[in-house]
Short mmCIF file of C-alpha atoms in Angstrom, two decimals:
data_model
loop_
_atom_site.label_atom_id
_atom_site.label_comp_id
_atom_site.label_asym_id
_atom_site.label_seq_id
_atom_site.Cartn_x
_atom_site.Cartn_y
_atom_site.Cartn_z
CA MET A 1 16.19 215.89 83.02
CA ARG A 2 17.34 218.25 85.29
CA LEU A 3 15.20 220.48 87.70
CA VAL A 4 15.05 223.48 88.57
CA PRO A 5 12.68 226.04 90.86
CA GLY A 6 10.60 227.37 88.67
CA PHE A 7 10.15 224.73 85.63
CA ASP A 8 7.09 224.65 83.71
CA ASP A 9 4.82 222.12 84.23
CA GLY A 10 3.61 222.30 80.43
CA MET A 11 6.79 222.83 79.11
CA MET A 12 7.42 219.11 80.92
CA ARG A 13 4.42 217.63 79.36
CA ALA A 14 5.06 218.88 76.16
CA MET A 15 8.97 217.29 75.96
CA ILE A 16 7.78 214.24 77.52
CA ASP A 17 4.34 214.09 75.15
CA ALA A 18 6.90 214.53 72.17
CA ALA A 19 9.41 211.47 73.55
CA THR A 20 7.07 209.33 73.57
CA LYS A 21 6.46 209.49 70.04
CA THR A 22 9.24 208.69 69.65
CA ASN A 23 9.78 205.45 71.51
CA LEU A 24 10.90 206.97 74.73
CA ARG A 25 11.60 204.32 77.12
CA ALA A 26 12.92 205.88 80.41
CA LEU A 27 13.15 209.04 81.86
CA VAL A 28 15.72 210.03 84.61
CA LEU A 29 15.11 212.97 86.78
CA GLN A 30 17.39 214.98 88.49
CA LEU A 31 15.54 216.09 91.65
CA TYR A 32 16.28 217.85 95.38
CA GLY A 33 17.48 215.83 97.99
CA THR A 34 16.39 212.71 98.86
CA GLY A 35 14.14 212.73 95.49
CA ASN A 36 12.16 215.89 96.03
CA VAL A 37 10.60 218.39 93.51
CA PRO A 38 10.01 221.88 94.99
CA THR A 39 6.56 221.45 95.68
CA ILE A 40 3.70 218.70 95.14
CA LYS A 41 2.80 220.27 91.71
CA GLY A 42 -0.49 218.12 90.76
CA GLU A 43 0.27 218.71 86.79
CA PHE A 44 3.78 217.38 86.98
CA ILE A 45 2.46 214.45 89.07
CA LYS A 46 -0.02 213.77 86.88
CA VAL A 47 2.13 214.02 83.79
CA LEU A 48 5.11 211.39 85.16
CA ALA A 49 1.96 209.26 85.77
CA ASP A 50 0.96 209.85 82.55
CA ALA A 51 4.40 208.60 81.23
CA LYS A 52 4.67 205.39 83.37
CA SER A 53 0.74 204.37 81.88
CA LYS A 54 2.50 204.89 78.43
CA GLY A 55 5.03 202.31 79.20
CA VAL A 56 8.13 204.97 80.16
CA LEU A 57 9.93 204.11 83.60
CA VAL A 58 10.75 207.20 85.26
CA VAL A 59 13.64 207.21 87.74
CA ALA A 60 14.75 209.77 89.94
CA SER A 61 18.07 210.56 90.94
CA THR A 62 19.62 213.15 92.99
CA GLN A 63 21.60 216.53 92.55
CA CYS A 64 23.45 215.67 95.14
CA HIS A 65 26.94 214.56 95.14
CA SER A 66 26.48 211.96 97.56
CA GLY A 67 23.39 210.51 99.46
CA THR A 68 20.92 208.62 98.06
CA VAL A 69 16.65 209.01 97.06
CA VAL A 70 14.68 207.89 99.57
CA MET A 71 11.15 208.09 97.96
CA GLY A 72 8.15 208.62 100.51
CA ARG A 73 10.39 210.03 102.92
CA TYR A 74 8.24 213.53 102.23
CA ALA A 75 5.55 214.22 100.72
CA THR A 76 6.51 215.45 97.75
CA GLY A 77 8.71 212.06 97.50
CA LYS A 78 5.64 210.18 98.21
CA ALA A 79 3.49 211.83 95.50
CA LEU A 80 6.32 210.80 92.97
CA GLN A 81 6.24 207.44 94.33
CA ASP A 82 3.11 206.95 94.41
CA ALA A 83 2.57 208.63 90.88
CA GLY A 84 4.98 205.31 89.83
CA VAL A 85 8.26 207.02 89.98
CA ILE A 86 11.39 204.34 90.40
CA SER A 87 13.97 205.56 92.71
CA GLY A 88 17.44 205.57 91.14
CA SER A 89 19.18 204.73 95.53
CA ASP A 90 22.40 206.41 95.37
CA MET A 91 23.50 205.34 91.89
CA THR A 92 25.41 208.61 90.01
CA ILE A 93 23.21 209.91 86.83
CA GLU A 94 26.08 208.23 84.80
CA ALA A 95 25.21 204.42 86.47
CA ILE A 96 21.70 204.89 86.05
CA SER A 97 21.77 205.83 82.40
CA CYS A 98 24.26 202.86 82.02
CA LYS A 99 22.27 200.20 83.94
CA LEU A 100 18.77 201.41 81.84
CA ALA A 101 20.83 200.69 78.77
CA TYR A 102 22.07 197.46 79.43
CA LEU A 103 18.66 196.38 80.96
CA LEU A 104 15.90 197.56 78.24
CA GLY A 105 18.74 196.59 75.49
CA ARG A 106 18.04 193.09 76.71
CA LYS A 107 14.70 191.55 75.16
CA ASP A 108 13.74 188.99 77.80
CA LEU A 109 12.59 191.64 80.48
CA SER A 110 9.12 193.05 80.81
CA ALA A 111 9.34 196.87 81.99
CA THR A 112 8.26 195.72 85.55
CA GLU A 113 11.56 193.41 85.64
CA VAL A 114 13.39 196.16 84.85
CA ALA A 115 11.66 198.73 87.14
CA ASN A 116 12.54 195.82 90.16
CA LEU A 117 16.06 195.59 89.11
CA MET A 118 16.72 199.08 89.13
CA ASN A 119 17.64 198.80 93.21
CA VAL A 120 19.36 195.42 92.67
CA SER A 121 23.59 195.66 92.81
CA LEU A 122 24.56 193.99 89.16
CA ARG A 123 28.11 195.08 89.49
CA GLY A 124 28.19 197.11 92.47
CA GLU A 125 26.15 200.25 91.40
CA VAL A 126 24.26 200.39 93.93
CA THR A 127 23.71 200.19 97.48
CA PRO A 128 21.57 197.33 99.02
CA GLU A 129 18.79 199.25 100.42
CA ASP A 130 19.37 197.00 104.10
CA ALA A 131 22.91 198.45 103.77
CA PHE A 132 21.85 201.99 104.56
CA GLU A 133 21.62 202.87 108.47
CA PRO A 134 18.27 204.87 109.24
CA PRO A 135 19.10 208.85 109.70
CA THR A 136 20.06 209.53 113.67
CA LEU A 137 17.97 212.09 114.39
CA PRO A 138 16.47 211.94 118.16
CA SER A 139 13.25 212.52 118.65
CA ALA A 140 11.83 216.02 120.48
CA TYR A 141 11.55 213.70 123.34
CA GLU A 142 14.62 213.06 123.48
CA LYS A 143 15.87 216.49 123.12
CA ALA A 144 14.25 217.43 125.72
CA MET A 145 14.92 214.85 128.22
CA LYS A 146 18.87 215.77 127.44
CA LYS A 147 18.11 219.15 127.63
CA GLY A 148 16.48 218.87 131.32
CA LYS A 149 19.24 216.97 132.58
CA ASN A 150 21.65 219.90 131.89
#
């Protein structure tokens, strides 16, 4: 599901409820930037938590052409993470879909095991989390110190 500004929470609930009745096992969300939605929408977060409680894996991907989903960096991503949404990290939407199809197609894995394997590189489809360097954003103190020396 590709999210756009102004999406309707009620429509999302209706779509997810209908899909869970037909044995939906996973849902891939295309979010903004590092894994954000426009604002913390309580009803939407509840819809996702409800889907997870029904056994649906919810995976967050980014709409950006490059970059990675970092759950918990911002309040909206943290709310998604708390609802049980899994980071798709830097995988493309196609890689996430294929990986889900493969892992869910195996009959020997539980939903928890599938969720845990989503960020494990099986064939180079995802960059290991420890390979990402932290962003180089100088603190306000460092900026002020540099400015004061000029």
